[in-house]
Amino acid sequence: MLERSQLAANALQALHDEDYDVPFNTQSLNHDGLIFMGGRQQTSMNGDWTFCVDLLDTGLRQKWYAMLPEAPENRTEPWDYDPYMGETVPVPSNWAMLKEKWYFFEGSAWYTRPLDLDEIDGTKRQFLRFGAASYDCKVFLNGEFLGNHYGASTPFCVELTGRLKPGRNWIMACVNNTRTRDRVPMRNTDWFNYGGLYREVSFFETSKSLIRDFFLYLVPDGTYSTLRAEVTVDGPELETARLAIPGLGVTLDIPVDETGRGKLEFSARPDLWSPETPTLYDVTVRFGEDLVTDRVGFRQIERRGTDILLNGEALFLRGISVHEDDARLGKVTTEEDLRRRFADARDLGCNYLRLAHYPHHERAAQLADELGFLLWEEIPVYWAIDFANPATYRDAENQLTELIRRDRNRASVIIWSVGNENPDTDARLTFMQGLAETCKNLDPTRLTSAACLVNHAQNRIEDRLADHIDIIGLNEYYGWYEENFEDLAAIGVNSNPDRPVVISETGADGVIGEKGPQKGLFSEEYMAEVYRKQIGTLRQLDYVKGMSPWILYDFRVERRQNIFQNGYNHKGLIAADKQTRKKAFRILSDFYHQIAASEEKAREAS
Ligand code: GCU
């Protein structure tokens, strides 16, 4: 903490030092620090945190994090903010949803709360875990900077071991959601730039020996009879980790090498997971005193030519895209909201959802495992990105690695997407090809994809990235952004893809109620007509093996400001109240239920 003399010097420096933030951008809180969380006991740090928006980064300049808690009357120096008192906000939340004046606020904001510990157990390690923080999150403990995390949608852990004291400790987080050239996404997105601590924060302890990572999967060799377990452990030398899968009668020791890595392949014949039969097995792994659990489903997803196969059977992905957005809560996710999302998808006749354009809350994939939905998960390499910037690549690869490490035990997740609608440049190709390789290195069990653009000049599917991904995601808006519908049919004829194509986006805006026009663009009827035509054309294209129209619910976005839009994208099949269904909902659900019925008949016949 700063002494009196230091405060004076600091006050001057705070006025002149324009590199004040450089020491606080180490990005040292990244995937290396992630810890496998299944079954761990956690103390919630949710609730009220003192809060202050800080447009000019005065907090870093004046070192607010180094201030001592002090009664106002006892303070000897003028101060501009006292992190230990004043206004509070609930965590998790987005500041945009809390006050009108914070709606469009972009910049830094300070969160502070105490962490009271009667005693510090020296035989244990102590950590904080953030489910996500948008975008840059600098973490301080008792005035000490512990590192920062880049990326708005993935979890990170902060080790506190050896830095805590019995009694009251203070945690501070400076969260900054400024849109900058080097970030992922960059400055321009068609979704709202929510900021803040909008997912759960928790405190947890582990033994000195801990399980950092655990990956369990069905070896994708078509025999459905071999499982592979991989563990990464930390701490004192122990020979093995003990794996148990009671439902399969499995209890085995995984030998761990000197680097803390262990892997083991063994025979087993699990009931295969599928949307129709979402079978999950309880699993435990013990390493010394550390114990983690998980519920894992086993399935094989693969592509063969232009087919997508699940457990050896051809599959059509009946999907819908969805954002993490809510008219009242912003980007905060609740169990109730997720269950409604899957219930609406079920009514739509879906077996698949595209979680766009960034990693959603980890509960989404857990629920999809239980309820039987297939998922496309994505990192926000969206539109323009500083593809030639190595720091930007590191950020993107870190977000991808954090996502994969968080969700790769989820049977529901079948596709990792490395981006959306990016220009087909050399720098982009290198960048996204690298990310696609990272997917395969971290996870040989899933398909890779990206939402690619149509080559309108050639009127065909043509993207150099297609050679480096398993599934070509195609965003096409014929009938909306592209007027000439015949072109969609022509693309079908002109294109001869050698791998499956999934229509990752299509659709049109439809504003319902008195705010919407009765006919023409933005009318509900116009939207319905686009869906009729889209379905009519797409169902003819053999190589189209799935679709996830844009989008399940209307969602908030700053860049949509015409008289019908009012700050919303209205391509939802359901309005932003998440209740009111538009005509197009029924049109798509009829199509999907037809497909499901014919697949069911085919299954019964076989
Ligand atoms: C794009 C983009 C979406 C966007 C949609 C739209 O394809 O990927 O993020 O919201 O089009 O324009 O509605």
Coordinates of C-alpha atoms and ligand atoms in Angstrom, one line a residue:
M1 CA 0.0 0.0 0.0
L2 CA 1.2 3.6 -0.8
E3 CA 2.8 5.6 2.0
R4 CA 2.0 9.4 2.3
S5 CA 5.1 10.5 0.4
Q6 CA 4.5 8.0 -2.4
L7 CA 0.9 9.3 -2.8
A8 CA 2.2 12.9 -3.5
A9 CA 4.7 11.6 -6.2
N10 CA 2.0 9.4 -7.6
A11 CA -0.5 12.3 -7.9
L12 CA 1.9 14.1 -10.2
Q13 CA 2.9 11.0 -12.2
A14 CA -0.8 10.2 -12.6
L15 CA -1.1 13.4 -14.7
H16 CA 1.8 12.8 -17.0
D17 CA 2.3 9.0 -17.5
E18 CA 0.4 7.9 -20.6
D19 CA 2.0 4.4 -20.3
Y20 CA 0.2 4.0 -17.0
D21 CA -1.5 0.8 -18.2
V22 CA 1.4 -1.0 -19.8
P23 CA 2.5 -2.8 -16.6
F24 CA -1.1 -4.1 -16.2
N25 CA -1.3 -5.9 -19.6
T26 CA 0.7 -9.1 -19.0
Q27 CA -2.2 -11.4 -20.0
S28 CA -0.7 -13.8 -17.5
L29 CA -4.2 -15.0 -16.6
N30 CA -4.7 -17.4 -19.4
H31 CA -5.3 -21.1 -20.3
D32 CA -2.1 -22.2 -18.5
G33 CA -3.8 -21.2 -15.2
L34 CA -7.1 -23.0 -15.9
I35 CA -8.1 -25.7 -13.4
F36 CA -10.6 -28.5 -14.1
M37 CA -13.6 -27.7 -11.9
G38 CA -15.9 -30.7 -12.1
G39 CA -17.2 -31.6 -8.6
R40 CA -15.0 -29.0 -6.8
Q41 CA -16.5 -27.2 -3.8
Q42 CA -16.6 -23.4 -4.4
T43 CA -17.5 -20.4 -2.3
S44 CA -19.5 -18.0 -4.3
M45 CA -18.1 -14.5 -4.6
N46 CA -21.3 -13.3 -6.3
G47 CA -23.4 -10.6 -4.7
D48 CA -22.8 -6.9 -4.1
W49 CA -19.4 -5.5 -5.1
T50 CA -18.6 -1.8 -4.7
F51 CA -18.5 -0.4 -8.2
C52 CA -17.3 2.7 -10.1
V53 CA -17.1 3.4 -13.9
D54 CA -13.8 4.9 -14.7
L55 CA -13.8 6.5 -18.2
L56 CA -10.4 8.1 -17.9
D57 CA -8.6 5.1 -16.2
T58 CA -8.0 7.4 -13.2
G59 CA -7.9 4.3 -11.0
L60 CA -4.8 2.9 -12.7
R61 CA -3.2 6.3 -13.0
Q62 CA -3.8 7.2 -9.3
K63 CA -3.4 3.6 -8.1
W64 CA -6.8 3.3 -6.4
Y65 CA -6.0 -0.4 -5.9
A66 CA -3.2 0.6 -3.6
M67 CA -5.4 2.6 -1.3
L68 CA -6.0 1.4 2.3
P69 CA -9.5 1.2 3.7
E70 CA -9.9 4.3 5.8
A71 CA -12.7 6.3 7.3
P72 CA -13.2 9.5 5.2
E73 CA -12.5 11.7 8.2
N74 CA -9.2 9.9 8.7
R75 CA -7.9 10.3 5.2
T76 CA -5.0 12.8 5.0
E77 CA -4.9 13.2 1.2
P78 CA -7.8 14.2 -1.2
W79 CA -9.1 11.2 -3.0
D80 CA -11.2 10.8 -6.2
Y81 CA -12.7 7.4 -5.4
D82 CA -12.7 5.1 -2.4
P83 CA -13.1 1.5 -3.5
Y84 CA -14.1 0.3 0.0
M85 CA -17.3 2.3 0.1
G86 CA -20.1 3.8 -2.0
E87 CA -22.2 2.4 -4.7
T88 CA -22.5 -1.3 -5.2
V89 CA -23.7 -3.5 -8.1
P90 CA -24.7 -7.2 -8.2
V91 CA -22.2 -9.6 -9.6
P92 CA -22.9 -11.2 -12.1
S93 CA -24.3 -8.3 -14.1
N94 CA -23.6 -6.0 -17.0
W95 CA -23.3 -2.4 -16.1
A96 CA -25.3 -1.4 -19.2
M97 CA -28.4 -3.0 -17.7
L98 CA -28.1 -1.3 -14.3
K99 CA -28.3 2.5 -15.1
E100 CA -29.4 4.5 -18.1
K101 CA -26.1 6.5 -18.0
W102 CA -24.1 3.3 -18.2
Y103 CA -26.0 1.9 -21.2
F104 CA -23.5 2.9 -23.8
F105 CA -20.5 3.2 -21.4
E106 CA -17.3 1.6 -22.8
G107 CA -14.1 1.8 -20.7
S108 CA -12.9 0.6 -17.4
A109 CA -14.9 -0.1 -14.3
W110 CA -13.8 -1.1 -10.8
Y111 CA -15.3 -3.9 -8.7
T112 CA -14.2 -4.4 -5.1
R113 CA -15.2 -6.8 -2.4
P114 CA -13.8 -8.4 0.8
L115 CA -12.7 -12.0 1.1
D116 CA -12.9 -12.9 4.8
L117 CA -10.9 -16.0 5.9
D118 CA -10.8 -17.1 9.6
E119 CA -7.5 -18.8 8.9
I120 CA -5.3 -19.8 6.0
D121 CA -4.8 -23.5 5.5
G122 CA -1.2 -23.9 4.6
T123 CA -1.7 -27.4 3.4
K124 CA -3.9 -26.1 0.6
R125 CA -3.8 -23.8 -2.4
Q126 CA -6.3 -21.0 -2.9
F127 CA -7.8 -19.7 -6.1
L128 CA -10.4 -17.3 -7.5
R129 CA -12.3 -18.3 -10.6
F130 CA -14.1 -16.0 -13.0
G131 CA -16.6 -17.6 -15.4
A132 CA -15.9 -14.6 -17.7
A133 CA -15.3 -10.9 -17.7
S134 CA -15.8 -8.6 -20.6
Y135 CA -13.2 -7.9 -22.0
D136 CA -9.9 -7.2 -20.2
C137 CA -9.9 -8.1 -16.4
K138 CA -7.1 -6.9 -14.2
V139 CA -7.1 -8.6 -10.8
F140 CA -5.7 -7.2 -7.5
L141 CA -5.5 -8.8 -4.1
N142 CA -4.7 -6.5 -1.1
G143 CA -3.3 -3.9 -3.5
E144 CA -1.1 -6.4 -5.4
F145 CA -1.6 -6.8 -9.1
L146 CA -2.0 -10.6 -9.8
G147 CA -2.4 -10.4 -13.6
N148 CA -5.0 -9.7 -16.3
H149 CA -7.1 -11.8 -18.6
Y150 CA -8.0 -11.0 -22.2
G151 CA -11.2 -12.3 -23.8
A152 CA -14.8 -11.6 -22.9
S153 CA -16.3 -15.1 -22.8
T154 CA -14.0 -17.7 -21.3
P155 CA -13.1 -18.6 -17.7
F156 CA -9.9 -18.0 -15.9
C157 CA -8.3 -18.8 -12.5
V158 CA -6.2 -16.6 -10.3
E159 CA -3.9 -18.3 -7.7
L160 CA -3.9 -16.6 -4.3
T161 CA -1.8 -19.1 -2.5
G162 CA 0.7 -17.4 -0.2
R163 CA -0.8 -14.0 -0.6
L164 CA -3.8 -14.2 1.7
K165 CA -3.9 -13.2 5.3
P166 CA -6.3 -14.4 8.1
G167 CA -9.2 -12.0 8.4
R168 CA -10.2 -9.5 5.8
N169 CA -8.6 -9.5 2.3
W170 CA -9.6 -7.2 -0.5
I171 CA -10.2 -8.4 -4.1
M172 CA -10.4 -5.8 -6.9
A173 CA -11.1 -6.3 -10.5
C174 CA -10.7 -3.5 -13.1
V175 CA -12.8 -4.6 -16.1
N176 CA -12.4 -2.8 -19.5
N177 CA -14.7 -3.4 -22.5
T178 CA -13.2 -0.8 -24.8
R179 CA -13.3 -2.0 -28.5
T180 CA -9.8 -1.8 -29.9
R181 CA -8.0 -2.9 -33.1
D182 CA -6.0 -5.7 -31.4
R183 CA -8.9 -7.4 -29.7
V184 CA -11.1 -10.4 -30.6
P185 CA -13.7 -9.4 -31.7
M186 CA -12.3 -6.1 -33.0
R187 CA -14.3 -2.8 -33.0
N188 CA -17.4 -3.6 -35.1
T189 CA -19.9 -6.3 -34.1
D190 CA -23.6 -7.0 -34.7
W191 CA -24.2 -7.7 -31.0
F192 CA -24.2 -5.4 -28.0
N193 CA -20.8 -4.7 -26.4
Y194 CA -21.8 -5.6 -22.8
G195 CA -19.1 -5.0 -20.2
G196 CA -18.5 -6.3 -16.7
L197 CA -18.3 -9.3 -14.4
Y198 CA -21.3 -11.0 -16.0
R199 CA -20.7 -14.6 -15.0
E200 CA -20.1 -16.3 -11.6
V201 CA -17.0 -15.5 -9.5
S202 CA -15.9 -18.1 -6.9
F203 CA -13.2 -18.9 -4.4
F204 CA -12.0 -22.4 -4.0
E205 CA -9.2 -24.4 -2.3
T206 CA -7.4 -27.5 -3.5
S207 CA -4.8 -29.8 -2.0
K208 CA -1.2 -29.2 -3.0
S209 CA -1.6 -31.9 -5.6
L210 CA -4.3 -30.9 -8.0
I211 CA -5.9 -32.0 -11.3
R212 CA -5.5 -29.1 -13.8
D213 CA -7.1 -30.8 -16.8
F214 CA -9.0 -33.9 -17.6
F215 CA -10.2 -35.1 -21.0
L216 CA -12.2 -38.4 -21.5
Y217 CA -13.5 -39.5 -24.9
L218 CA -14.4 -42.4 -27.2
V219 CA -11.5 -43.0 -29.5
P220 CA -13.0 -42.1 -32.9
D221 CA -11.9 -45.2 -34.8
G222 CA -15.4 -46.5 -35.6
T223 CA -15.2 -49.5 -33.2
Y224 CA -17.0 -47.6 -30.4
S225 CA -15.0 -49.9 -28.0
T226 CA -12.0 -47.9 -26.8
L227 CA -12.0 -44.9 -24.4
R228 CA -9.0 -42.6 -23.8
A229 CA -8.4 -40.6 -20.6
E230 CA -5.9 -37.7 -20.4
V231 CA -5.0 -35.9 -17.3
T232 CA -2.7 -33.0 -16.5
V233 CA -1.8 -32.7 -12.8
D234 CA 0.1 -30.2 -10.6
G235 CA 2.0 -30.7 -7.4
P236 CA 4.1 -33.3 -5.5
E237 CA 5.4 -36.3 -7.4
L238 CA 2.7 -39.0 -7.5
E239 CA 2.8 -41.9 -9.9
T240 CA -0.8 -42.3 -10.9
A241 CA -4.3 -40.8 -11.1
R242 CA -7.2 -43.1 -10.3
L243 CA -10.0 -43.1 -12.9
A244 CA -13.4 -44.6 -12.1
I245 CA -16.5 -45.0 -14.3
P246 CA -18.9 -47.1 -12.1
G247 CA -21.5 -47.4 -14.9
L248 CA -18.9 -49.2 -17.1
G249 CA -17.3 -51.1 -14.2
V250 CA -14.1 -49.2 -14.9
T251 CA -11.5 -48.5 -12.2
L252 CA -8.0 -47.8 -13.6
D253 CA -4.8 -46.1 -12.7
I254 CA -3.5 -43.5 -15.2
P255 CA 0.3 -43.4 -15.1
V256 CA 1.5 -39.7 -14.8
D257 CA 4.9 -38.7 -16.2
E258 CA 7.4 -36.2 -14.8
T259 CA 5.7 -33.4 -16.7
G260 CA 2.5 -34.1 -14.9
R261 CA 0.8 -35.6 -17.9
G262 CA -1.0 -38.9 -18.0
K263 CA -2.9 -40.8 -20.6
L264 CA -4.5 -44.2 -20.9
E265 CA -6.5 -46.1 -23.5
F266 CA -8.7 -48.9 -22.4
S267 CA -11.5 -51.1 -23.7
A268 CA -15.1 -50.3 -22.8
R269 CA -18.5 -50.4 -24.6
P270 CA -20.6 -47.5 -23.4
D271 CA -24.2 -46.9 -24.6
L272 CA -23.6 -44.2 -27.2
W273 CA -24.8 -40.6 -26.6
S274 CA -27.1 -39.1 -29.2
P275 CA -29.9 -36.5 -29.1
E276 CA -32.4 -39.3 -29.0
T277 CA -30.5 -41.2 -26.2
P278 CA -28.4 -38.6 -24.2
T279 CA -26.7 -41.2 -22.0
L280 CA -24.2 -39.8 -19.6
Y281 CA -21.8 -41.7 -17.3
D282 CA -20.6 -40.5 -13.8
V283 CA -16.8 -40.3 -13.8
T284 CA -14.4 -39.5 -11.0
V285 CA -10.6 -38.9 -11.1
R286 CA -8.5 -38.8 -7.9
F287 CA -4.9 -37.6 -7.8
G288 CA -3.5 -37.7 -4.2
E289 CA -6.1 -35.8 -2.1
D290 CA -7.6 -34.1 -5.1
L291 CA -10.8 -35.4 -6.5
V292 CA -12.9 -34.2 -9.5
T293 CA -16.0 -35.5 -11.1
D294 CA -17.8 -35.2 -14.4
R295 CA -20.8 -36.6 -16.3
V296 CA -19.6 -37.7 -19.7
G297 CA -21.4 -39.0 -22.8
F298 CA -19.6 -41.1 -25.5
R299 CA -20.3 -40.6 -29.2
Q300 CA -18.4 -40.4 -32.5
I301 CA -18.9 -37.5 -34.9
E302 CA -17.2 -37.5 -38.2
R303 CA -17.5 -36.4 -41.8
R304 CA -17.4 -38.7 -44.8
G305 CA -17.5 -36.9 -48.1
T306 CA -20.3 -34.4 -47.8
D307 CA -22.0 -36.4 -45.0
I308 CA -21.9 -35.7 -41.3
L309 CA -22.2 -38.9 -39.3
L310 CA -23.1 -39.4 -35.7
N311 CA -22.2 -42.8 -34.3
G312 CA -21.9 -44.0 -37.9
E313 CA -25.4 -42.7 -39.0
A314 CA -25.9 -39.8 -41.5
L315 CA -27.2 -36.7 -39.7
F316 CA -29.0 -33.6 -40.8
L317 CA -28.5 -30.7 -38.3
R318 CA -31.9 -29.1 -37.7
G319 CA -30.6 -26.0 -36.0
I320 CA -31.1 -22.5 -34.9
S321 CA -28.5 -19.8 -34.0
V322 CA -28.7 -18.1 -30.6
H323 CA -27.0 -15.2 -28.9
E324 CA -26.4 -14.8 -25.2
D325 CA -28.7 -11.8 -24.8
D326 CA -31.7 -10.8 -22.7
A327 CA -33.8 -7.7 -22.8
R328 CA -33.6 -7.4 -18.9
L329 CA -30.4 -9.2 -18.0
G330 CA -28.2 -8.4 -21.0
K331 CA -25.5 -11.1 -21.3
V332 CA -26.1 -12.7 -17.9
T333 CA -27.3 -16.3 -18.2
T334 CA -29.7 -18.0 -15.9
E335 CA -30.7 -21.7 -15.6
E336 CA -34.3 -20.6 -16.4
D337 CA -33.2 -18.7 -19.5
L338 CA -31.2 -21.7 -20.8
R339 CA -34.0 -24.2 -20.2
R340 CA -36.4 -21.9 -22.0
R341 CA -33.9 -21.6 -24.9
F342 CA -33.7 -25.4 -25.3
A343 CA -37.5 -25.8 -24.8
D344 CA -38.1 -23.3 -27.7
A345 CA -35.5 -25.1 -29.8
R346 CA -37.3 -28.4 -29.1
D347 CA -40.6 -26.9 -30.2
L348 CA -38.9 -25.7 -33.3
G349 CA -38.0 -29.4 -34.0
C350 CA -34.2 -28.7 -33.5
N351 CA -31.6 -31.3 -32.7
Y352 CA -28.8 -28.7 -32.9
L353 CA -27.9 -25.1 -31.9
R354 CA -25.2 -22.7 -33.1
L355 CA -24.0 -20.8 -30.0
A356 CA -22.9 -17.5 -31.7
H357 CA -20.4 -15.8 -31.9
Y358 CA -18.5 -16.4 -28.7
P359 CA -18.3 -19.1 -25.9
H360 CA -21.6 -19.1 -24.1
H361 CA -22.0 -19.9 -20.4
E362 CA -20.6 -23.4 -19.6
R363 CA -24.0 -24.5 -18.3
A364 CA -25.3 -24.4 -21.9
A365 CA -23.3 -27.3 -23.0
Q366 CA -23.9 -29.2 -19.8
L367 CA -27.7 -28.8 -20.3
A368 CA -27.3 -29.8 -24.0
D369 CA -25.6 -33.0 -22.8
E370 CA -28.5 -33.8 -20.5
L371 CA -31.4 -32.7 -22.9
G372 CA -29.9 -34.2 -26.1
F373 CA -28.9 -31.3 -28.3
L374 CA -25.9 -31.0 -30.6
L375 CA -23.8 -27.8 -30.4
W376 CA -21.6 -25.6 -32.6
E377 CA -19.3 -23.5 -30.3
E378 CA -17.3 -20.5 -31.6
I379 CA -14.7 -17.9 -30.7
P380 CA -15.4 -14.3 -31.8
V381 CA -13.0 -14.1 -34.7
Y382 CA -15.7 -11.9 -36.3
W383 CA -15.7 -9.8 -39.5
A384 CA -12.5 -7.6 -39.5
I385 CA -9.7 -8.8 -37.2
D386 CA -6.1 -7.6 -37.0
F387 CA -5.0 -10.9 -38.6
A388 CA -1.4 -9.9 -39.1
N389 CA -0.9 -9.0 -35.4
P390 CA 0.8 -11.8 -33.4
A391 CA -0.7 -10.4 -30.1
T392 CA -4.2 -10.7 -31.6
Y393 CA -3.4 -14.3 -32.7
R394 CA -2.2 -15.1 -29.2
D395 CA -5.5 -13.7 -27.8
A396 CA -7.6 -15.7 -30.2
E397 CA -5.7 -18.9 -29.6
N398 CA -6.0 -18.4 -25.9
Q399 CA -9.7 -17.9 -26.1
L400 CA -10.0 -21.0 -28.2
T401 CA -7.9 -23.1 -25.9
E402 CA -9.9 -21.9 -22.8
L403 CA -13.1 -22.8 -24.6
I404 CA -11.9 -26.3 -25.6
R405 CA -10.4 -27.1 -22.2
R406 CA -13.7 -26.0 -20.6
D407 CA -16.1 -27.9 -22.9
R408 CA -14.3 -30.9 -24.5
N409 CA -15.9 -33.4 -22.2
R410 CA -19.3 -32.3 -23.4
A411 CA -20.7 -34.9 -25.9
S412 CA -23.2 -32.3 -27.2
V413 CA -20.4 -30.2 -28.6
I414 CA -19.6 -31.5 -32.1
I415 CA -18.2 -28.5 -33.9
W416 CA -15.5 -25.9 -33.0
S417 CA -15.9 -22.8 -35.1
V418 CA -12.8 -20.6 -35.5
G419 CA -14.7 -17.6 -36.8
N420 CA -17.4 -15.8 -38.8
E421 CA -17.6 -13.9 -42.1
N422 CA -14.0 -12.9 -42.4
P423 CA -12.3 -11.5 -45.6
D424 CA -10.5 -14.2 -47.6
T425 CA -7.0 -12.6 -47.3
D426 CA -3.6 -14.3 -46.8
A427 CA -3.2 -13.0 -43.3
R428 CA -6.7 -14.3 -42.4
L429 CA -6.0 -17.7 -43.9
T430 CA -2.8 -18.2 -41.9
F431 CA -4.5 -17.0 -38.8
M432 CA -7.6 -19.2 -39.0
Q433 CA -5.7 -22.2 -40.4
G434 CA -3.6 -22.0 -37.3
L435 CA -6.7 -21.9 -35.1
A436 CA -8.1 -24.9 -36.9
E437 CA -4.9 -26.8 -36.3
T438 CA -5.0 -25.9 -32.6
C439 CA -8.5 -27.4 -32.5
K440 CA -7.2 -30.7 -33.8
N441 CA -4.1 -30.7 -31.6
L442 CA -6.3 -30.2 -28.5
D443 CA -9.2 -32.4 -29.6
P444 CA -9.1 -35.1 -32.2
T445 CA -12.7 -36.0 -31.6
R446 CA -14.6 -33.0 -33.1
L447 CA -15.2 -31.3 -36.4
T448 CA -13.9 -27.8 -37.2
S449 CA -15.7 -25.1 -39.1
A450 CA -16.1 -21.4 -39.7
A451 CA -19.0 -19.3 -41.0
C452 CA -17.7 -18.5 -44.5
L453 CA -19.0 -16.0 -47.1
V454 CA -20.4 -16.7 -50.5
N455 CA -18.1 -15.7 -53.4
H456 CA -20.7 -13.4 -54.9
A457 CA -18.5 -12.6 -57.9
Q458 CA -18.4 -16.3 -58.9
N459 CA -21.8 -17.0 -57.4
R460 CA -20.5 -20.1 -55.6
I461 CA -19.2 -21.4 -52.3
E462 CA -15.5 -20.5 -52.5
D463 CA -13.2 -19.8 -49.6
R464 CA -9.6 -20.9 -49.3
L465 CA -10.2 -21.7 -45.6
A466 CA -12.6 -24.5 -46.6
D467 CA -9.6 -26.8 -47.3
H468 CA -8.6 -26.5 -43.7
I469 CA -11.9 -27.1 -41.9
D470 CA -14.2 -30.1 -41.8
I471 CA -17.5 -28.4 -42.3
I472 CA -18.1 -25.3 -44.5
G473 CA -20.4 -23.0 -42.6
L474 CA -22.2 -20.7 -45.0
N475 CA -23.9 -17.5 -44.1
E476 CA -26.3 -16.5 -46.9
Y477 CA -29.1 -14.0 -46.8
Y478 CA -30.9 -14.4 -50.1
G479 CA -34.2 -12.6 -50.0
W480 CA -32.7 -10.1 -47.5
Y481 CA -29.2 -8.7 -48.1
E482 CA -29.0 -10.4 -51.4
E483 CA -32.1 -9.6 -53.4
N484 CA -31.9 -12.2 -56.2
F485 CA -33.2 -15.5 -54.8
E486 CA -32.3 -17.3 -58.0
D487 CA -28.6 -16.9 -57.1
L488 CA -29.0 -19.2 -54.1
A489 CA -30.2 -22.0 -56.4
A490 CA -27.4 -21.1 -58.9
I491 CA -24.8 -21.4 -56.0
G492 CA -26.2 -24.8 -55.4
V493 CA -25.5 -25.7 -59.1
N494 CA -22.1 -23.8 -59.3
S495 CA -20.7 -25.2 -56.1
N496 CA -19.3 -28.7 -55.8
P497 CA -18.0 -28.8 -52.2
D498 CA -16.0 -31.9 -51.2
R499 CA -17.2 -31.7 -47.6
P500 CA -20.5 -31.0 -45.7
V501 CA -22.0 -27.5 -45.9
V502 CA -24.1 -26.2 -43.1
I503 CA -26.1 -23.0 -43.6
S504 CA -24.8 -21.3 -40.5
E505 CA -26.9 -18.3 -41.1
T506 CA -29.9 -17.2 -43.2
G507 CA -33.1 -15.3 -42.4
A508 CA -34.6 -11.8 -42.5
D509 CA -35.8 -9.2 -40.0
G510 CA -39.5 -9.2 -39.1
V511 CA -40.8 -6.6 -36.6
I512 CA -44.0 -7.7 -35.0
G513 CA -46.8 -5.7 -33.5
E514 CA -47.8 -2.1 -34.1
K515 CA -44.1 -1.1 -34.3
G516 CA -43.7 -3.2 -37.4
P517 CA -44.7 -2.4 -41.0
Q518 CA -47.7 -4.4 -42.4
K519 CA -45.8 -5.3 -45.6
G520 CA -42.4 -5.0 -47.2
L521 CA -39.0 -5.1 -45.6
F522 CA -39.1 -5.6 -41.8
S523 CA -42.6 -6.9 -41.9
E524 CA -43.4 -10.3 -40.3
E525 CA -45.0 -11.5 -43.6
Y526 CA -41.9 -10.6 -45.6
M527 CA -39.8 -12.6 -43.1
A528 CA -42.1 -15.5 -43.4
E529 CA -41.8 -15.4 -47.2
V530 CA -38.0 -15.5 -47.1
Y531 CA -38.2 -18.6 -44.9
R532 CA -40.6 -20.3 -47.3
K533 CA -38.3 -19.6 -50.2
Q534 CA -35.1 -20.5 -48.3
I535 CA -36.4 -23.8 -47.2
G536 CA -37.8 -24.5 -50.7
T537 CA -34.3 -24.0 -52.3
L538 CA -32.1 -25.4 -49.5
R539 CA -33.9 -28.7 -49.3
Q540 CA -32.9 -29.4 -52.9
L541 CA -29.1 -29.1 -52.2
D542 CA -27.7 -32.6 -51.3
Y543 CA -24.5 -31.2 -49.9
V544 CA -26.3 -29.0 -47.4
K545 CA -26.3 -31.2 -44.2
G546 CA -27.7 -28.8 -41.8
M547 CA -28.8 -25.2 -41.0
S548 CA -28.9 -22.8 -38.1
P549 CA -31.0 -19.8 -39.3
W550 CA -30.3 -16.4 -37.8
I551 CA -31.7 -16.4 -35.0
L552 CA -33.9 -17.7 -32.2
Y553 CA -34.6 -14.4 -30.4
D554 CA -34.5 -10.8 -31.4
F555 CA -31.4 -9.3 -29.7
R556 CA -30.0 -5.9 -28.6
V557 CA -27.3 -4.3 -30.8
E558 CA -26.2 -0.7 -31.0
R559 CA -25.8 -0.5 -34.8
R560 CA -29.4 -1.1 -35.6
Q561 CA -31.2 2.3 -35.3
N562 CA -33.9 2.6 -38.0
I563 CA -37.6 3.3 -37.0
F564 CA -38.4 -0.4 -36.9
Q565 CA -35.2 -1.6 -35.3
N566 CA -34.7 0.7 -32.3
G567 CA -31.4 -0.8 -31.2
Y568 CA -32.5 -4.4 -31.9
N569 CA -31.8 -7.0 -34.6
H570 CA -35.3 -8.4 -35.4
K571 CA -34.3 -11.6 -37.2
G572 CA -35.5 -13.6 -34.2
L573 CA -38.1 -16.3 -34.8
I574 CA -39.3 -15.1 -31.4
A575 CA -39.4 -11.5 -30.2
A576 CA -37.1 -10.1 -27.5
D577 CA -39.7 -10.9 -24.9
K578 CA -38.8 -14.5 -25.6
Q579 CA -42.5 -15.3 -25.7
T580 CA -44.0 -13.9 -28.9
R581 CA -43.4 -16.3 -31.9
K582 CA -43.4 -14.9 -35.4
K583 CA -45.0 -16.7 -38.5
A584 CA -41.5 -17.9 -39.6
F585 CA -41.2 -19.9 -36.4
R586 CA -44.0 -22.2 -37.6
I587 CA -42.7 -22.4 -41.1
L588 CA -39.3 -23.6 -40.0
S589 CA -40.7 -26.0 -37.3
D590 CA -43.0 -27.6 -39.9
F591 CA -39.9 -28.2 -42.1
Y592 CA -37.9 -29.6 -39.2
H593 CA -40.6 -31.9 -37.9
Q594 CA -41.0 -33.3 -41.4
I595 CA -37.3 -34.1 -41.6
A596 CA -37.4 -35.7 -38.1
A597 CA -40.4 -37.8 -39.0
S598 CA -38.8 -39.1 -42.1
E599 CA -35.6 -39.9 -40.3
E600 CA -37.6 -41.7 -37.6
K601 CA -39.3 -43.7 -40.3
A602 CA -36.0 -44.6 -41.9
R603 CA -34.6 -45.6 -38.5
E604 CA -37.6 -47.9 -37.8
A605 CA -37.3 -49.4 -41.3
S606 CA -33.6 -50.2 -40.9
Ligands
GCU1 C1 -24.2 -11.6 -40.2 C2 -23.5 -11.9 -38.8 C3 -24.5 -11.8 -37.7 C4 -25.5 -10.7 -37.9 C5 -26.3 -11.1 -39.1 C6 -27.3 -10.0 -39.4 O1 -24.3 -12.6 -40.9 O2 -22.8 -13.0 -38.8 O3 -23.7 -11.5 -36.5 O4 -26.2 -10.4 -36.8 O5 -25.5 -11.2 -40.2 O6 -27.0 -9.1 -40.3 O7 -28.4 -10.0 -38.9

